[in-house]
CSV table of N, CA and C in Angstrom, one decimal:
chain,number,residue,atom,x,y,z
A,7,MET,N,1.0,-0.9,0.1
A,7,MET,CA,0.1,-0.2,0.0
A,7,MET,C,1.0,1.4,0.0
A,8,ILE,N,0.5,2.2,-0.8
A,8,ILE,CA,1.1,3.3,-0.8
A,8,ILE,C,0.8,4.1,0.1
A,9,ILE,N,1.6,5.2,0.8
A,9,ILE,CA,0.9,6.3,1.6
A,9,ILE,C,1.4,7.7,1.2
A,10,HIS,N,0.2,8.7,1.1
A,10,HIS,CA,0.8,9.9,0.2
A,10,HIS,C,-0.1,11.0,1.2
A,11,THR,N,0.4,11.9,1.5
A,11,THR,CA,-0.3,13.0,2.3
A,11,THR,C,0.2,14.2,1.5
A,12,GLU,N,-0.7,15.2,1.7
A,12,GLU,CA,-0.5,16.8,1.1
A,12,GLU,C,0.2,17.5,2.3
A,13,TYR,N,0.3,16.9,3.5
A,13,TYR,CA,0.9,17.4,4.6
A,13,TYR,C,2.5,17.2,4.7
A,14,ALA,N,3.0,16.6,3.8
A,14,ALA,CA,4.4,16.1,3.6
A,14,ALA,C,4.7,16.6,2.3
A,15,PRO,N,6.2,16.6,2.0
A,15,PRO,CA,6.6,17.3,0.8
A,15,PRO,C,6.1,16.2,-0.4
A,16,LYS,N,6.0,16.4,-1.6
A,16,LYS,CA,5.8,15.5,-2.8
A,16,LYS,C,7.2,14.9,-2.9
A,17,ALA,N,7.0,13.8,-3.5
A,17,ALA,CA,8.2,12.9,-3.9
A,17,ALA,C,9.1,13.9,-5.1
A,18,ILE,N,10.0,14.0,-5.2
A,18,ILE,CA,10.9,15.0,-6.2
A,18,ILE,C,11.6,14.2,-7.2
A,19,GLY,N,11.1,12.9,-7.3
A,19,GLY,CA,11.7,11.6,-8.1
A,19,GLY,C,10.9,10.6,-8.1
A,20,PRO,N,11.3,9.5,-9.0
A,20,PRO,CA,10.8,8.2,-8.9
A,20,PRO,C,10.5,7.6,-7.6
A,21,TYR,N,9.8,8.0,-6.6
A,21,TYR,CA,9.6,7.1,-5.2
A,21,TYR,C,8.5,7.9,-4.7
A,22,VAL,N,7.9,7.0,-3.7
A,22,VAL,CA,6.6,7.5,-3.0
A,22,VAL,C,7.2,8.0,-1.5
A,23,GLN,N,6.3,8.6,-0.9
A,23,GLN,CA,6.4,9.1,0.5
A,23,GLN,C,6.8,7.9,1.3
A,24,ALA,N,6.0,7.1,1.2
A,24,ALA,CA,6.1,5.8,2.3
A,24,ALA,C,5.3,4.9,1.5
A,25,ARG,N,5.6,3.4,1.7
A,25,ARG,CA,4.8,2.3,1.4
A,25,ARG,C,4.9,1.2,2.7
A,26,ILE,N,3.6,0.4,2.6
A,26,ILE,CA,3.7,-0.5,3.7
A,26,ILE,C,3.7,-1.7,2.9
A,27,ALA,N,4.6,-2.6,3.6
A,27,ALA,CA,4.8,-3.9,3.1
A,27,ALA,C,5.3,-4.8,4.4
A,28,ASN,N,4.6,-5.9,4.4
A,28,ASN,CA,4.7,-7.0,5.5
A,28,ASN,C,4.9,-6.6,6.8
A,29,GLY,N,3.9,-5.7,7.1
A,29,GLY,CA,3.8,-5.1,8.3
A,29,GLY,C,4.4,-4.3,8.8
A,30,PHE,N,5.1,-3.4,7.7
A,30,PHE,CA,6.1,-2.1,8.2
A,30,PHE,C,5.8,-1.0,7.2
A,31,LEU,N,6.1,0.1,7.5
A,31,LEU,CA,5.8,1.1,6.8
A,31,LEU,C,7.3,1.8,6.6
A,32,PHE,N,7.6,1.8,5.2
A,32,PHE,CA,9.0,2.3,4.9
A,32,PHE,C,9.0,3.5,4.2
A,33,ALA,N,9.7,4.7,5.0
A,33,ALA,CA,9.2,6.1,4.7
A,33,ALA,C,10.7,6.5,3.7
A,34,SER,N,10.3,7.2,2.8
A,34,SER,CA,11.3,7.6,2.1
A,34,SER,C,12.0,8.9,2.9
A,35,GLY,N,13.4,9.1,2.5
A,35,GLY,CA,14.1,9.9,3.3
A,35,GLY,C,13.1,11.4,3.1
A,36,GLN,N,13.4,12.1,4.5
A,36,GLN,CA,12.6,13.4,4.4
A,36,GLN,C,13.4,14.5,4.7
A,37,VAL,N,13.3,15.3,3.9
A,37,VAL,CA,14.3,16.8,4.3
A,37,VAL,C,13.3,17.6,4.4
A,38,PRO,N,14.0,19.0,5.1
A,38,PRO,CA,13.2,20.0,5.5
A,38,PRO,C,12.6,20.8,4.5
A,39,LEU,N,11.6,20.3,3.9
A,39,LEU,CA,10.8,21.2,2.7
A,39,LEU,C,9.4,21.4,3.2
A,40,ASP,N,9.0,22.6,3.0
A,40,ASP,CA,7.6,23.0,3.1
A,40,ASP,C,6.7,22.1,2.4
A,41,PRO,N,5.8,21.5,2.7
A,41,PRO,CA,4.9,20.9,2.0
A,41,PRO,C,4.0,21.7,0.9
A,42,LYS,N,3.6,22.9,1.5
A,42,LYS,CA,3.0,23.8,0.3
A,42,LYS,C,3.7,24.2,-0.6
A,43,THR,N,5.1,24.9,-0.1
A,43,THR,CA,5.9,25.3,-1.2
A,43,THR,C,7.0,24.8,-1.7
A,44,GLY,N,7.3,23.8,-1.1
A,44,GLY,CA,8.5,23.2,-1.8
A,44,GLY,C,9.8,23.5,-1.2
A,45,GLU,N,9.9,24.7,-0.5
A,45,GLU,CA,10.8,25.2,-0.3
A,45,GLU,C,11.5,25.1,0.9
A,46,VAL,N,13.0,25.1,1.0
A,46,VAL,CA,13.6,24.7,2.4
A,46,VAL,C,13.2,25.5,3.6
A,47,VAL,N,12.9,24.7,4.6
A,47,VAL,CA,12.7,25.6,5.9
A,47,VAL,C,13.8,25.7,6.8
A,48,GLY,N,14.3,26.9,7.3
A,48,GLY,CA,15.1,27.2,8.3
A,48,GLY,C,16.7,26.9,7.7
A,49,GLN,N,17.6,27.6,8.4
A,49,GLN,CA,18.8,27.8,8.0
A,49,GLN,C,19.7,26.9,9.0
A,50,SER,N,19.2,26.6,10.3
A,50,SER,CA,20.0,26.1,11.3
A,50,SER,C,19.4,24.4,11.5
A,51,ILE,N,20.3,23.7,11.9
A,51,ILE,CA,20.0,22.2,12.3
A,51,ILE,C,18.9,22.0,12.9
A,52,GLN,N,18.6,22.8,14.1
A,52,GLN,CA,17.4,22.9,14.6
A,52,GLN,C,16.0,23.1,14.0
A,53,GLU,N,16.0,24.1,13.3
A,53,GLU,CA,15.0,24.5,12.4
A,53,GLU,C,14.8,23.5,11.4
A,54,GLN,N,15.6,22.9,10.7
A,54,GLN,CA,15.8,21.9,9.7
A,54,GLN,C,15.1,20.4,10.3
A,55,THR,N,15.5,20.2,11.4
A,55,THR,CA,15.4,18.9,12.1
A,55,THR,C,13.8,19.2,12.6
A,56,THR,N,13.1,20.1,13.0
A,56,THR,CA,12.0,20.2,13.4
A,56,THR,C,11.2,20.2,12.3
A,57,GLN,N,11.6,20.5,10.8
A,57,GLN,CA,10.8,20.4,10.1
A,57,GLN,C,10.6,18.9,9.4
A,58,VAL,N,11.8,18.3,9.3
A,58,VAL,CA,11.9,17.0,8.9
A,58,VAL,C,10.8,16.1,9.6
A,59,LEU,N,10.9,16.5,11.1
A,59,LEU,CA,10.1,15.5,11.8
A,59,LEU,C,8.5,15.8,11.9
A,60,LYS,N,8.1,17.4,11.5
A,60,LYS,CA,7.0,17.5,11.2
A,60,LYS,C,6.4,16.8,9.9
A,61,ASN,N,7.5,16.6,8.7
A,61,ASN,CA,7.2,16.2,7.6
A,61,ASN,C,7.0,14.4,7.8
A,62,ILE,N,7.7,13.8,9.1
A,62,ILE,CA,7.6,12.4,9.2
A,62,ILE,C,6.2,12.2,9.9
A,63,GLN,N,6.0,13.1,10.9
A,63,GLN,CA,4.7,12.8,11.6
A,63,GLN,C,3.5,13.2,10.7
A,64,ALA,N,3.4,13.9,9.5
A,64,ALA,CA,2.3,13.8,8.7
A,64,ALA,C,2.2,12.5,8.0
A,65,ILE,N,3.3,11.9,7.7
A,65,ILE,CA,3.3,10.6,6.9
A,65,ILE,C,2.7,9.6,8.0
A,66,LEU,N,3.2,9.6,9.1
A,66,LEU,CA,2.9,8.5,10.3
A,66,LEU,C,1.3,8.7,10.5
A,67,LYS,N,0.8,10.1,10.7
A,67,LYS,CA,-0.5,10.3,10.8
A,67,LYS,C,-1.3,9.8,9.4
A,68,ALA,N,-1.1,9.9,8.5
A,68,ALA,CA,-1.7,9.3,7.3
A,68,ALA,C,-1.8,7.9,6.9
A,69,ALA,N,-1.1,7.2,7.7
A,69,ALA,CA,-1.0,5.6,7.9
A,69,ALA,C,-1.6,5.1,9.2
A,70,ASN,N,-2.1,6.4,9.7
A,70,ASN,CA,-2.9,5.9,11.1
A,70,ASN,C,-1.8,5.6,12.3
A,71,LEU,N,-0.6,6.1,12.1
A,71,LEU,CA,0.2,5.7,13.3
A,71,LEU,C,1.0,6.8,13.9
A,72,THR,N,1.7,6.3,14.9
A,72,THR,CA,2.4,7.6,15.5
A,72,THR,C,4.0,7.0,15.6
A,73,ALA,N,4.7,8.1,16.5
A,73,ALA,CA,6.2,8.1,16.7
A,73,ALA,C,6.3,6.7,17.3
A,74,ASP,N,5.4,6.4,18.4
A,74,ASP,CA,5.6,5.3,18.9
A,74,ASP,C,5.6,3.7,18.3
A,75,ASN,N,5.3,4.1,16.8
A,75,ASN,CA,5.4,2.9,16.1
A,75,ASN,C,6.8,2.7,15.1
A,76,VAL,N,7.6,3.8,15.4
A,76,VAL,CA,8.8,3.8,14.5
A,76,VAL,C,9.9,3.1,15.3
A,77,VAL,N,10.4,2.0,14.5
A,77,VAL,CA,11.3,1.1,15.1
A,77,VAL,C,12.7,1.1,14.7
A,78,LYS,N,13.0,2.0,13.5
A,78,LYS,CA,14.3,2.3,13.0
A,78,LYS,C,14.3,3.5,12.3
A,79,THR,N,15.2,4.3,12.5
A,79,THR,CA,15.5,5.7,11.6
A,79,THR,C,16.9,5.5,11.3
A,80,THR,N,17.3,6.1,10.1
A,80,THR,CA,18.6,6.4,9.6
A,80,THR,C,18.5,8.1,9.1
A,81,CYS,N,19.4,8.7,10.0
A,81,CYS,CA,19.8,9.9,10.0
A,81,CYS,C,21.0,10.2,9.5
A,82,PHE,N,20.9,11.4,8.3
A,82,PHE,CA,21.9,11.7,7.5
A,82,PHE,C,22.3,13.3,7.8
A,83,LEU,N,23.5,13.5,8.6
A,83,LEU,CA,23.7,14.9,8.7
A,83,LEU,C,24.9,15.3,7.7
A,84,LYS,N,24.6,17.0,7.2
A,84,LYS,CA,25.7,17.2,6.6
A,84,LYS,C,27.0,17.6,7.3
A,85,ASN,N,26.8,17.7,8.8
A,85,ASN,CA,27.8,17.9,9.5
A,85,ASN,C,27.8,17.2,10.9
A,86,MET,N,28.8,16.6,11.1
A,86,MET,CA,28.7,15.7,12.6
A,86,MET,C,28.8,16.5,13.9
A,87,ASP,N,29.4,17.7,13.4
A,87,ASP,CA,29.4,18.7,14.4
A,87,ASP,C,28.0,19.2,14.9
A,88,ASP,N,27.0,19.4,14.4
A,88,ASP,CA,25.7,19.2,14.6
A,88,ASP,C,25.0,18.2,15.4
A,89,PHE,N,25.5,17.3,15.5
A,89,PHE,CA,25.1,15.9,16.2
A,89,PHE,C,24.4,16.2,17.6
A,90,VAL,N,24.9,17.1,18.5
A,90,VAL,CA,24.5,17.5,19.9
A,90,VAL,C,23.0,18.3,19.8
A,91,ALA,N,23.2,19.4,18.7
A,91,ALA,CA,22.0,20.0,18.5
A,91,ALA,C,20.8,19.6,17.8
A,92,PHE,N,21.3,18.4,16.9
A,92,PHE,CA,20.2,17.7,16.3
A,92,PHE,C,19.5,16.9,17.2
A,93,ASN,N,20.4,16.0,18.0
A,93,ASN,CA,19.9,15.3,18.9
A,93,ASN,C,18.9,16.1,20.2
A,94,GLU,N,19.3,17.1,20.2
A,94,GLU,CA,18.2,17.7,21.2
A,94,GLU,C,16.7,17.8,20.5
A,95,VAL,N,16.6,18.2,19.2
A,95,VAL,CA,15.3,18.4,18.5
A,95,VAL,C,14.9,17.0,18.3
A,96,TYR,N,15.7,16.1,17.7
A,96,TYR,CA,15.0,14.6,17.6
A,96,TYR,C,14.3,14.0,18.6
A,97,ALA,N,15.1,14.3,20.1
A,97,ALA,CA,14.4,13.5,21.1
A,97,ALA,C,13.1,14.1,21.4
A,98,THR,N,12.6,15.0,20.9
A,98,THR,CA,11.3,15.8,21.4
A,98,THR,C,10.1,14.8,20.5
A,99,MET,N,10.6,14.1,19.8
A,99,MET,CA,9.5,13.4,18.8
A,99,MET,C,9.1,12.0,19.4
A,100,PHE,N,10.1,11.8,20.4
A,100,PHE,CA,9.8,10.1,20.9
A,100,PHE,C,9.5,10.1,22.2
A,101,SER,N,8.7,9.1,22.5
A,101,SER,CA,8.4,9.0,24.1
A,101,SER,C,9.6,8.0,24.8
A,102,ASP,N,9.4,7.4,25.5
A,102,ASP,CA,10.3,6.3,26.1
A,102,ASP,C,10.5,5.1,24.9
A,103,LYS,N,9.6,5.0,24.1
A,103,LYS,CA,9.7,4.0,22.9
A,103,LYS,C,10.6,4.6,21.9
A,104,LEU,N,11.8,4.6,22.2
A,104,LEU,CA,13.1,4.9,21.4
A,104,LEU,C,13.1,3.9,20.3
A,105,PRO,N,13.3,4.3,19.1
A,105,PRO,CA,13.7,3.3,17.6
A,105,PRO,C,15.4,3.2,18.0
A,106,ALA,N,15.5,2.2,17.1
A,106,ALA,CA,17.1,2.0,16.8
A,106,ALA,C,17.4,3.1,15.8
A,107,ARG,N,18.7,3.5,15.7
A,107,ARG,CA,19.1,4.4,14.9
A,107,ARG,C,20.3,4.6,14.4
A,108,SER,N,20.6,4.8,13.3
A,108,SER,CA,21.9,5.0,12.8
A,108,SER,C,22.0,6.7,12.6
A,109,ALA,N,23.2,7.1,12.6
A,109,ALA,CA,23.3,8.6,12.5
A,109,ALA,C,24.8,8.7,11.5
A,110,VAL,N,24.9,9.2,10.1
A,110,VAL,CA,25.9,9.2,9.6
A,110,VAL,C,26.2,10.9,9.1
A,111,GLU,N,27.5,11.1,9.0
A,111,GLU,CA,27.6,12.3,7.9
A,111,GLU,C,27.8,12.2,6.7
A,112,VAL,N,27.3,12.8,5.9
A,112,VAL,CA,27.5,12.6,4.2
A,112,VAL,C,27.9,13.8,3.8
A,113,ALA,N,28.4,13.9,2.5
A,113,ALA,CA,29.2,14.8,1.8
A,113,ALA,C,28.0,16.1,1.6
A,114,ARG,N,27.0,15.4,0.9
A,114,ARG,CA,25.7,16.4,0.6
A,114,ARG,C,24.5,15.7,0.5
A,115,LEU,N,23.4,16.5,0.7
A,115,LEU,CA,22.0,16.2,0.6
A,115,LEU,C,21.2,16.8,-0.4
A,116,PRO,N,20.0,16.2,-0.7
A,116,PRO,CA,19.5,17.1,-1.7
A,116,PRO,C,19.2,18.4,-1.2
A,117,LYS,N,19.0,19.1,-2.2
A,117,LYS,CA,18.9,20.9,-2.1
A,117,LYS,C,19.8,21.3,-1.1
A,118,ASP,N,21.0,20.8,-0.8
A,118,ASP,CA,22.1,21.2,0.1
A,118,ASP,C,21.6,21.5,1.6
A,119,VAL,N,20.7,20.6,2.0
A,119,VAL,CA,19.9,20.6,3.3
A,119,VAL,C,21.1,20.3,4.3
A,120,LEU,N,20.8,20.4,5.7
A,120,LEU,CA,21.7,20.0,6.9
A,120,LEU,C,21.2,18.7,7.3
A,121,VAL,N,20.2,18.0,6.9
A,121,VAL,CA,19.4,16.6,7.8
A,121,VAL,C,18.4,16.1,6.7
A,122,GLU,N,18.7,14.8,6.7
A,122,GLU,CA,17.6,13.7,6.1
A,122,GLU,C,17.5,12.6,7.2
A,123,ILE,N,16.4,12.5,7.3
A,123,ILE,CA,15.8,11.3,8.1
A,123,ILE,C,14.9,10.3,7.3
A,124,GLU,N,15.0,9.0,7.5
A,124,GLU,CA,14.2,8.0,6.9
A,124,GLU,C,13.9,7.3,8.0
A,125,ILE,N,12.7,6.4,8.0
A,125,ILE,CA,12.3,5.9,9.1
A,125,ILE,C,11.6,4.5,8.5
A,126,ILE,N,11.5,3.4,9.4
A,126,ILE,CA,10.6,2.2,9.4
A,126,ILE,C,9.7,2.4,10.3
A,127,ALA,N,8.6,1.8,10.3
A,127,ALA,CA,7.6,1.9,11.5
A,127,ALA,C,6.8,0.8,11.2
A,128,ALA,N,6.5,-0.1,12.5
A,128,ALA,CA,5.7,-1.2,12.6
A,128,ALA,C,4.3,-0.8,12.5
A,129,VAL,N,3.6,-1.7,11.4
A,129,VAL,CA,2.1,-1.1,11.5
A,129,VAL,C,1.2,-2.1,12.4
A,130,ALA,N,1.8,-3.0,12.5
A,130,ALA,CA,1.1,-4.2,13.6
A,130,ALA,C,1.3,-4.0,15.0
């Protein structure tokens, strides 16, 4: 099943926002784009991470899920020096049901943003 919502950025390539298969939701990496304008939101890692999490929450909501369903995240940072500030914002999304996570520094992200996050969530 394909998940699509107008409250998260449209796919800008040959992919979907998210797909449910075998009891899991696999969401494409989300970058800090405003769903209405398609423009990058914020210049700081905190502002951009906040927008990324809003986009992820919109996808989860479209699938009738919450952050508690997220079992794994992969976080791509343009600069690992932003790790502490990123973590402060990232932690606001989750209760005590923290997902497994990978966080890596990458050379470049789409639209030269500072952060991209992809998730896997349990549906059942």
